CSV table of C-alpha atoms in Angstrom, one decimal:
chain,number,residue,atom,x,y,z
A,147,MET,CA,27.2,-33.7,-20.2
A,148,VAL,CA,23.6,-34.5,-21.0
A,149,LEU,CA,22.5,-31.2,-19.4
A,150,LEU,CA,25.0,-29.3,-21.5
A,151,ASP,CA,23.8,-31.1,-24.7
A,152,LEU,CA,20.1,-30.4,-24.0
A,153,LEU,CA,20.5,-26.7,-23.2
A,154,SER,CA,22.8,-26.2,-26.2
A,155,ARG,CA,19.9,-27.2,-28.4
A,156,LYS,CA,17.7,-24.4,-27.0
A,157,ASP,CA,17.7,-20.8,-28.1
A,158,VAL,CA,19.2,-19.5,-24.9
A,159,TYR,CA,22.6,-18.0,-24.0
A,160,LEU,CA,24.7,-20.4,-22.0
A,161,GLU,CA,28.0,-20.3,-20.1
A,162,ALA,CA,29.3,-23.4,-18.4
A,163,ALA,CA,31.1,-23.9,-15.0
A,164,HIS,CA,33.1,-26.9,-13.8
A,165,VAL,CA,34.8,-27.6,-10.5
A,166,ASN,CA,37.9,-29.8,-10.4
A,167,TYR,CA,38.2,-31.0,-6.8
A,168,GLY,CA,41.6,-32.6,-7.5
A,169,LYS,CA,40.8,-35.5,-5.3
A,170,ARG,CA,41.2,-38.2,-7.9
A,171,GLY,CA,44.4,-37.1,-9.6
A,172,ILE,CA,44.6,-37.6,-13.3
A,173,GLU,CA,40.9,-38.8,-13.3
A,174,SER,CA,39.8,-35.3,-12.1
A,175,ASP,CA,42.0,-33.7,-14.9
A,176,LEU,CA,40.4,-35.9,-17.5
A,177,ASP,CA,36.9,-34.9,-16.4
A,178,GLN,CA,37.9,-31.3,-16.8
A,179,GLN,CA,39.4,-31.9,-20.3
A,180,LEU,CA,36.2,-33.7,-21.4
A,181,VAL,CA,34.0,-30.7,-20.4
A,182,ALA,CA,36.4,-28.2,-22.0
A,183,GLN,CA,36.4,-30.2,-25.2
A,184,LYS,CA,32.6,-30.3,-25.3
A,185,CYS,CA,32.3,-26.6,-24.6
A,186,LYS,CA,34.8,-25.8,-27.4
A,187,GLU,CA,32.8,-27.9,-29.8
A,188,LEU,CA,29.6,-26.1,-28.9
A,189,GLY,CA,31.2,-22.6,-28.7
A,190,ILE,CA,30.2,-22.2,-25.1
A,191,ARG,CA,32.3,-20.2,-22.7
A,192,LEU,CA,33.7,-22.4,-19.8
A,193,HIS,CA,34.6,-21.2,-16.3
A,194,THR,CA,36.8,-23.7,-14.4
A,195,HIS,CA,37.7,-23.7,-10.7
A,196,ILE,CA,40.5,-25.9,-9.4
A,197,ALA,CA,40.0,-26.4,-5.7
A,198,GLU,CA,43.0,-25.4,-3.6
A,199,ARG,CA,44.1,-26.5,-0.2
A,200,ASP,CA,42.6,-23.3,1.3
A,201,ASP,CA,39.2,-24.2,-0.1
A,202,TRP,CA,38.9,-27.2,2.2
A,203,GLY,CA,38.1,-27.1,5.8
A,204,SER,CA,37.5,-30.0,8.2
A,205,GLY,CA,34.4,-32.2,8.3
A,206,ASN,CA,32.3,-34.0,5.7
A,207,PHE,CA,33.9,-34.1,2.3
A,208,GLN,CA,30.7,-34.0,0.3
A,209,GLU,CA,29.3,-31.1,2.2
A,210,GLN,CA,32.6,-29.1,1.7
A,211,ALA,CA,32.6,-30.0,-2.0
A,212,ARG,CA,29.0,-28.7,-2.3
A,213,ASN,CA,29.9,-25.5,-0.6
A,214,ILE,CA,32.9,-25.0,-2.9
A,215,ARG,CA,30.7,-25.8,-5.9
A,216,TYR,CA,27.9,-23.4,-5.1
A,217,THR,CA,30.2,-20.6,-4.0
A,218,PHE,CA,31.9,-20.8,-7.4
A,219,PHE,CA,28.7,-21.1,-9.4
A,220,ASN,CA,27.1,-18.2,-7.7
A,221,ARG,CA,30.2,-16.0,-8.0
A,222,ILE,CA,30.3,-16.7,-11.8
A,223,ARG,CA,26.6,-16.0,-12.1
A,224,ALA,CA,27.0,-12.7,-10.3
A,225,GLU,CA,30.1,-11.6,-12.2
A,226,ARG,CA,28.7,-12.5,-15.6
A,227,ASN,CA,25.2,-11.2,-14.8
A,228,LEU,CA,23.6,-14.6,-15.7
A,229,PRO,CA,20.0,-14.8,-14.4
A,230,TRP,CA,19.7,-18.6,-13.7
A,231,LEU,CA,21.8,-21.5,-12.6
A,232,ALA,CA,21.0,-24.9,-14.3
A,233,LEU,CA,22.0,-28.0,-12.4
A,234,ALA,CA,22.0,-31.7,-13.5
A,235,HIS,CA,20.2,-33.2,-10.5
A,236,HIS,CA,18.0,-36.1,-11.5
A,237,ARG,CA,15.2,-38.2,-10.0
A,238,ASP,CA,17.6,-40.6,-8.3
A,239,ASP,CA,19.4,-37.6,-6.6
A,240,LEU,CA,16.0,-36.5,-5.3
A,241,THR,CA,15.3,-39.9,-3.9
A,242,GLU,CA,18.8,-40.1,-2.2
A,243,THR,CA,18.4,-36.6,-0.8
A,244,ALA,CA,14.9,-37.3,0.6
A,245,VAL,CA,16.0,-40.6,2.3
A,246,LEU,CA,19.1,-39.0,3.8
A,247,LYS,CA,17.0,-36.2,5.2
A,248,ILE,CA,14.5,-38.6,6.6
A,249,PHE,CA,17.3,-40.5,8.4
A,250,ARG,CA,18.6,-37.2,9.7
A,251,GLY,CA,15.2,-36.0,10.9
A,252,GLY,CA,14.4,-33.4,8.2
A,253,ALA,CA,11.1,-31.7,8.3
A,254,ASN,CA,8.5,-31.6,5.5
A,255,GLN,CA,9.9,-28.8,3.4
A,256,ALA,CA,13.4,-30.2,3.8
A,257,LEU,CA,12.4,-33.5,2.2
A,258,SER,CA,10.7,-31.8,-0.7
A,259,ALA,CA,13.1,-28.8,-1.1
A,260,MET,CA,14.6,-29.9,-4.4
A,261,THR,CA,12.3,-28.6,-7.2
A,262,ILE,CA,12.6,-28.3,-11.0
A,263,ILE,CA,12.4,-24.5,-10.7
A,264,ASP,CA,13.6,-22.8,-7.5
A,265,PHE,CA,12.4,-19.2,-8.0
A,266,ARG,CA,13.9,-18.0,-4.7
A,267,ARG,CA,17.5,-19.1,-5.6
A,268,LYS,CA,17.0,-18.9,-9.4
A,269,ILE,CA,18.0,-22.6,-9.9
A,270,TYR,CA,16.7,-24.7,-12.8
A,271,ARG,CA,16.8,-28.5,-12.7
A,272,PRO,CA,15.4,-29.8,-16.0
A,273,LEU,CA,16.5,-33.4,-15.5
A,274,LEU,CA,14.8,-33.8,-12.1
A,275,ALA,CA,11.9,-35.8,-13.5
A,276,TYR,CA,14.2,-38.4,-15.1
A,277,THR,CA,16.1,-41.3,-13.6
A,278,ARG,CA,19.8,-41.9,-14.1
A,279,LEU,CA,19.0,-44.9,-16.4
A,280,GLU,CA,16.8,-42.7,-18.6
A,281,ILE,CA,19.5,-40.0,-18.8
A,282,GLU,CA,22.2,-42.6,-19.7
A,283,ALA,CA,19.9,-44.0,-22.4
A,284,TYR,CA,19.6,-40.5,-23.9
A,285,ALA,CA,23.4,-40.1,-23.8
A,286,ARG,CA,23.9,-43.4,-25.7
A,287,ARG,CA,21.2,-42.5,-28.2
A,288,HIS,CA,22.8,-39.1,-29.0
A,289,LYS,CA,26.4,-40.5,-28.7
A,290,ILE,CA,27.3,-38.2,-25.8
A,291,THR,CA,30.5,-39.2,-24.0
A,292,TRP,CA,30.5,-39.0,-20.3
A,293,ARG,CA,32.9,-40.1,-17.5
A,294,GLU,CA,32.1,-42.1,-14.4
A,295,ASP,CA,33.4,-41.1,-11.0
A,296,ALA,CA,34.9,-44.3,-9.7
A,297,SER,CA,34.6,-43.1,-6.1
A,298,ASN,CA,30.8,-43.3,-6.5
A,299,LYS,CA,31.2,-47.1,-6.5
A,300,GLU,CA,32.7,-47.0,-3.0
A,301,SER,CA,30.3,-46.9,-0.1
A,302,ASP,CA,32.5,-44.7,2.1
A,303,TYR,CA,29.8,-41.9,2.2
A,304,ALA,CA,26.2,-42.1,3.3
A,305,ARG,CA,24.9,-41.2,-0.1
A,306,ASN,CA,27.0,-43.9,-1.8
A,307,LEU,CA,25.9,-46.5,0.8
A,308,LEU,CA,22.3,-45.8,-0.1
A,309,ARG,CA,23.0,-45.9,-3.8
A,310,ASN,CA,25.2,-49.0,-3.9
A,311,ASP,CA,23.8,-51.2,-1.1
A,312,LEU,CA,20.4,-50.1,0.4
A,313,PHE,CA,18.5,-49.1,-2.7
A,314,PRO,CA,19.3,-52.2,-4.7
A,315,ALA,CA,18.2,-54.3,-1.8
A,316,LEU,CA,14.9,-52.3,-1.6
A,317,ASP,CA,14.4,-52.7,-5.4
A,318,THR,CA,14.5,-56.5,-4.9
A,319,ALA,CA,12.5,-56.7,-1.7
A,320,THR,CA,9.9,-53.9,-2.4
A,321,PRO,CA,9.6,-53.1,-6.1
A,322,GLY,CA,8.0,-49.8,-6.7
A,323,TRP,CA,9.2,-48.2,-3.5
A,324,ARG,CA,10.8,-45.3,-5.5
A,325,ASN,CA,7.5,-44.3,-7.1
A,326,ASN,CA,5.8,-44.6,-3.7
A,327,LEU,CA,8.3,-42.3,-2.2
A,328,GLN,CA,7.7,-39.7,-4.9
A,329,HIS,CA,4.0,-39.8,-4.1
A,330,VAL,CA,4.8,-39.2,-0.4
A,331,LEU,CA,7.0,-36.2,-1.4
A,332,GLN,CA,4.2,-34.8,-3.5
A,333,ARG,CA,1.9,-34.9,-0.5
A,334,LEU,CA,4.5,-33.3,1.7
A,335,GLU,CA,4.8,-30.5,-0.9
A,336,THR,CA,1.1,-29.9,-0.6
A,337,ALA,CA,1.4,-29.7,3.2
A,338,ASP,CA,4.3,-27.3,2.7
A,339,GLU,CA,2.2,-25.1,0.5
A,340,LEU,CA,-0.4,-24.9,3.3
A,341,THR,CA,2.4,-24.0,5.8
A,342,ARG,CA,3.6,-21.2,3.6
A,343,HIS,CA,0.1,-19.9,3.3
A,344,ILE,CA,-0.3,-19.8,7.1
A,345,LEU,CA,2.9,-17.8,7.4
A,346,ALA,CA,1.9,-15.5,4.6
A,347,VAL,CA,-1.4,-14.7,6.5
A,348,TYR,CA,-0.1,-14.5,10.1
A,349,ALA,CA,3.6,-13.7,10.1
A,350,ASN,CA,4.6,-10.0,9.7
A,351,GLU,CA,5.7,-8.6,6.4
A,352,GLN,CA,9.4,-9.3,7.0
A,353,GLN,CA,8.5,-12.9,7.9
A,354,ASP,CA,10.5,-12.7,11.1
A,355,ALA,CA,7.7,-12.5,13.7
A,356,LEU,CA,4.9,-15.0,14.4
A,357,PRO,CA,2.1,-14.6,16.9
A,358,VAL,CA,2.2,-17.2,19.7
A,359,ASP,CA,-1.6,-17.5,20.0
A,360,ILE,CA,-1.8,-18.6,16.3
A,361,LEU,CA,0.8,-21.4,16.8
A,362,GLN,CA,-0.9,-22.6,20.0
A,363,GLN,CA,-4.0,-23.4,18.0
A,364,PHE,CA,-2.3,-26.2,16.2
A,365,SER,CA,-1.2,-29.7,17.2
A,366,VAL,CA,2.4,-30.2,18.4
A,367,THR,CA,3.4,-31.8,15.1
A,368,THR,CA,1.8,-29.0,13.1
A,369,ARG,CA,3.5,-26.4,15.2
A,370,LEU,CA,6.9,-27.9,14.5
A,371,THR,CA,6.2,-27.9,10.8
A,372,ILE,CA,5.2,-24.2,10.8
A,373,LEU,CA,8.1,-23.3,13.0
A,374,HIS,CA,10.5,-25.1,10.7
A,375,ARG,CA,9.3,-23.3,7.7
A,376,PHE,CA,9.3,-20.0,9.6
A,377,ILE,CA,12.9,-20.4,10.7
A,378,ALA,CA,14.1,-22.0,7.4
A,379,GLY,CA,13.2,-18.8,5.6
A,380,HIS,CA,16.2,-17.2,7.4
A,381,GLU,CA,18.3,-20.2,8.3
A,382,PRO,CA,17.8,-23.2,6.0
A,383,GLU,CA,19.8,-25.7,8.1
A,384,ILE,CA,18.1,-26.3,11.5
A,385,THR,CA,18.5,-29.5,13.4
A,386,THR,CA,15.5,-31.4,15.0
A,387,GLY,CA,16.9,-30.7,18.5
A,388,LEU,CA,17.0,-27.0,17.9
A,389,LEU,CA,13.5,-27.1,16.4
A,390,HIS,CA,12.1,-28.7,19.6
A,391,GLN,CA,13.9,-26.1,21.7
A,392,ALA,CA,12.3,-23.4,19.6
A,393,ALA,CA,8.9,-25.0,20.2
A,394,LEU,CA,9.4,-24.8,23.9
A,395,LEU,CA,9.5,-21.0,23.7
A,396,LEU,CA,5.8,-21.1,23.1
A,397,ASN,CA,5.3,-21.8,26.8
A,398,ALA,CA,8.3,-19.8,28.1
A,399,GLN,CA,8.5,-16.4,29.7
A,400,PRO,CA,9.2,-13.3,27.5
A,401,GLY,CA,12.9,-12.8,27.2
A,402,ARG,CA,13.8,-16.4,26.8
A,403,GLN,CA,15.7,-17.2,23.6
A,404,VAL,CA,17.2,-20.1,21.5
A,405,ARG,CA,20.3,-19.5,19.4
A,406,ILE,CA,19.5,-21.0,16.1
A,407,SER,CA,22.9,-20.4,14.5
A,408,PRO,CA,25.9,-18.0,14.8
A,409,GLN,CA,23.8,-15.6,12.7
A,410,LEU,CA,20.3,-16.0,14.2
A,411,THR,CA,18.4,-16.1,17.5
A,412,LEU,CA,14.7,-16.8,18.2
A,413,TRP,CA,13.3,-14.7,21.0
A,414,ARG,CA,10.1,-15.2,23.0
A,415,GLU,CA,8.3,-11.8,23.2
A,416,SER,CA,5.1,-11.2,25.1
A,417,GLU,CA,2.9,-12.1,22.2
A,418,LYS,CA,5.1,-13.4,19.5
A,419,LEU,CA,8.2,-15.3,18.5
A,420,GLN,CA,10.8,-12.9,17.0
A,421,LEU,CA,13.8,-13.8,14.8
A,422,ILE,CA,16.8,-11.5,15.3
A,423,LYS,CA,20.0,-11.4,13.5
A,424,ASN,CA,22.9,-11.7,15.9
A,425,ASP,CA,24.9,-9.1,14.1
A,426,GLN,CA,22.0,-6.7,14.1
A,427,ALA,CA,23.5,-3.3,14.9
A,428,ALA,CA,22.5,-1.7,18.2
A,429,LEU,CA,21.3,1.9,18.2
A,430,SER,CA,24.5,3.9,17.7
A,431,PRO,CA,25.3,7.3,19.4
A,432,GLU,CA,26.1,8.5,15.8
A,433,GLN,CA,22.4,8.2,15.0
A,434,VAL,CA,21.5,10.6,17.8
A,435,ARG,CA,20.9,14.3,16.8
A,436,ILE,CA,21.0,17.2,19.4
A,437,THR,CA,19.5,20.5,18.5
A,438,ILE,CA,19.3,23.6,20.8
A,439,THR,CA,16.2,25.6,20.0
A,440,SER,CA,13.6,27.8,21.6
A,441,THR,CA,11.2,26.3,24.0
A,442,PRO,CA,8.5,24.3,22.1
A,443,ASP,CA,4.8,24.6,22.7
A,444,GLN,CA,2.7,21.9,24.3
A,445,ALA,CA,1.8,20.4,21.0
A,446,ALA,CA,5.4,19.9,20.0
A,447,LEU,CA,6.2,18.4,23.4
A,448,ARG,CA,3.5,15.8,22.9
A,449,LYS,CA,4.6,15.0,19.3
A,450,PRO,CA,6.4,11.6,19.0
A,451,GLY,CA,9.8,11.5,17.5
A,452,SER,CA,11.6,14.0,19.8
A,453,LEU,CA,12.8,14.2,23.4
A,454,TRP,CA,12.8,17.7,24.9
A,455,LEU,CA,15.1,18.7,27.8
A,456,ASP,CA,15.5,22.1,29.5
A,457,GLN,CA,18.8,23.2,27.9
A,458,GLU,CA,19.9,25.2,30.9
A,459,LYS,CA,19.5,22.3,33.3
A,460,VAL,CA,21.7,19.9,31.3
A,461,SER,CA,25.4,20.1,32.2
A,462,LYS,CA,27.2,19.7,28.9
A,463,PRO,CA,28.6,18.1,26.9
A,464,LEU,CA,26.3,15.1,26.8
A,465,HIS,CA,27.6,11.7,25.9
A,466,PHE,CA,25.8,8.5,25.0
A,467,ARG,CA,26.5,4.9,25.9
A,468,ALA,CA,24.8,1.5,26.2
A,469,TRP,CA,22.7,1.2,29.4
A,470,GLN,CA,24.1,-0.9,32.2
A,471,PRO,CA,22.2,-3.1,34.7
A,472,ALA,CA,22.8,-0.6,37.6
A,473,ASP,CA,21.4,2.4,35.6
A,474,LYS,CA,18.4,4.1,37.1
A,475,ILE,CA,16.2,7.1,35.9
A,476,LEU,CA,13.5,9.2,37.4
A,477,PRO,CA,10.9,9.1,34.6
A,478,LEU,CA,8.9,12.2,33.8
A,479,GLY,CA,6.0,12.6,36.1
A,480,MET,CA,7.1,9.9,38.6
A,481,GLN,CA,8.3,10.3,42.2
A,482,GLY,CA,10.7,7.4,42.5
A,483,HIS,CA,13.6,6.1,40.4
A,484,VAL,CA,13.3,2.9,38.4
A,485,SER,CA,15.9,0.8,36.8
A,486,VAL,CA,16.4,1.3,33.1
A,487,ALA,CA,15.7,-2.4,32.7
A,488,ASP,CA,12.3,-2.0,34.3
A,489,LEU,CA,11.6,1.1,32.3
A,490,LEU,CA,12.2,-0.8,29.0
A,491,THR,CA,9.9,-3.6,30.2
A,492,ASN,CA,7.2,-1.2,31.2
A,493,ARG,CA,7.4,0.5,27.8
A,494,LYS,CA,7.1,-2.9,26.2
A,495,ILE,CA,10.4,-2.7,24.4
A,496,ALA,CA,11.0,-6.1,22.7
A,497,SER,CA,13.1,-8.4,24.9
A,498,SER,CA,15.3,-9.1,21.9
A,499,GLN,CA,16.2,-5.4,21.5
A,500,LYS,CA,16.5,-4.1,25.0
A,501,LYS,CA,20.2,-4.3,25.0
A,502,GLN,CA,20.3,-1.9,22.1
A,503,ALA,CA,18.9,1.0,24.1
A,504,ILE,CA,21.3,3.8,25.0
A,505,VAL,CA,21.3,6.4,27.8
A,506,ALA,CA,22.2,10.1,27.6
A,507,ILE,CA,24.7,11.1,30.3
A,508,THR,CA,25.3,14.7,31.5
A,509,PHE,CA,28.7,16.1,32.1
A,510,ASP,CA,28.2,15.5,35.9
A,511,GLY,CA,27.3,11.9,35.3
A,512,LYS,CA,23.5,12.0,35.6
A,513,ILE,CA,21.2,10.0,33.3
A,514,CYS,CA,18.9,12.6,31.7
A,515,ALA,CA,17.3,10.4,29.1
A,516,VAL,CA,16.9,6.8,27.8
A,517,ILE,CA,16.6,6.4,24.1
A,518,PHE,CA,14.8,3.3,22.9
A,519,PRO,CA,16.0,1.0,20.1
A,520,HIS,CA,12.6,1.4,18.5
A,521,PRO,CA,9.6,3.6,19.3
A,522,ASP,CA,7.3,2.3,22.1
A,523,GLN,CA,3.6,1.6,21.7
A,524,THR,CA,2.8,5.3,21.9
A,525,GLY,CA,5.4,6.2,19.3
A,526,GLN,CA,7.8,7.7,21.7
A,527,ILE,CA,11.6,7.3,21.0
A,528,GLY,CA,12.6,7.4,24.6
A,529,CYS,CA,12.0,8.8,28.1
A,530,ILE,CA,13.5,11.9,29.8
A,531,SER,CA,14.4,12.2,33.5
A,532,HIS,CA,11.9,14.4,35.4
A,533,PRO,CA,14.5,17.0,36.7
A,534,TYR,CA,15.3,17.9,33.1
A,535,ARG,CA,11.8,18.5,31.9
A,536,ILE,CA,10.6,21.6,30.1
A,537,THR,CA,8.6,24.0,32.4
A,538,ASN,CA,7.0,27.4,32.0
A,539,GLU,CA,10.2,28.9,33.2
A,540,SER,CA,12.4,27.2,30.5
A,541,VAL,CA,14.1,29.6,28.2
A,542,SER,CA,15.6,27.3,25.6
A,543,ALA,CA,15.3,23.6,24.8
A,544,LEU,CA,17.6,20.8,23.8
A,545,GLU,CA,15.9,18.4,21.3
A,546,ILE,CA,17.0,14.8,20.9
A,547,THR,CA,16.1,12.9,17.8
A,548,THR,CA,17.3,9.7,16.1
A,549,GLU,CA,18.1,8.8,12.6
A,550,PRO,CA,17.5,5.3,11.1
A,551,SER,CA,20.6,3.2,10.6
A,552,THR,CA,21.8,2.9,7.0
């Protein structure tokens, strides 16, 4: 209610959003009525969401409530084209969140993640510098009515246990501990800025690949901090156990991996750690283009971006499929067959993307080409089989190219 009052005094356009979880019966309805009455007085449009049974899953109530809340808020912001989301978090919330994350093994940036202005998520927390007592004093001074959630007085949840039992005991035994904690969080924010700078300098442009030799220059603790920030840019929730598993990849063989979440996997490549989305699409046969043309000159044959086959040597039609462990090919210029797996390794195709390569199969079941998921170090998009090469006697050519996925 204080946040609503403060923002209504500014020359900004506002819309309000309220979630009724329905967990406290009539009390929840009275909360909603109070917000609706205030918005009507101020002439502010109100969006209300009443949580239904389908909204709730299993597990921690507070975490589920948070997910419901943010999903609703972000939907309204998108539908109404509103640039920022203002939240009423205050300094005591910041303290509780930091202590909870310390107990749960959070890393530096996790402890100091709540800021007044979050540019990445477009979140504004104007009350974050003020304590609950200061906000209540403001409400009394301006005769603002608010309602207390009676469940906050029950220590059934970890946050309430801190608020109702641990923090009052610390206030008595160690006065000033809250300010001291804030100073620690400020120093952690400084350390986090340095970590972000390291990633900005050494990680790739997409911030999904990090050189191993750079990480190995730092102490074990600093490596964990850098790794956490690196991964958190794509998957904010990472446990301490997974973080330590990720750090072990620094001394692992290329091809090893750690599944960070259902959506993300961290791979050890030869010289870097690479984050790959688990739903990243493999190279699709639909991206392959086949053109029959006249025999190219030597300059065209050497140009990256195309694979050239002698059109008359290829029994058609061609079809494409993902390569299989038993697949072998006789690479151009070589005398013996090699497995497709070894070919991909020799061409330094990233371990995380090898499975995305496809093979071209002739009508009589022979592999005439391997198409890489990305160009190799020389820029080649694949490798042809020696028997299907262009020679001086070739009359026409079959050109294979690929198109980027959309």
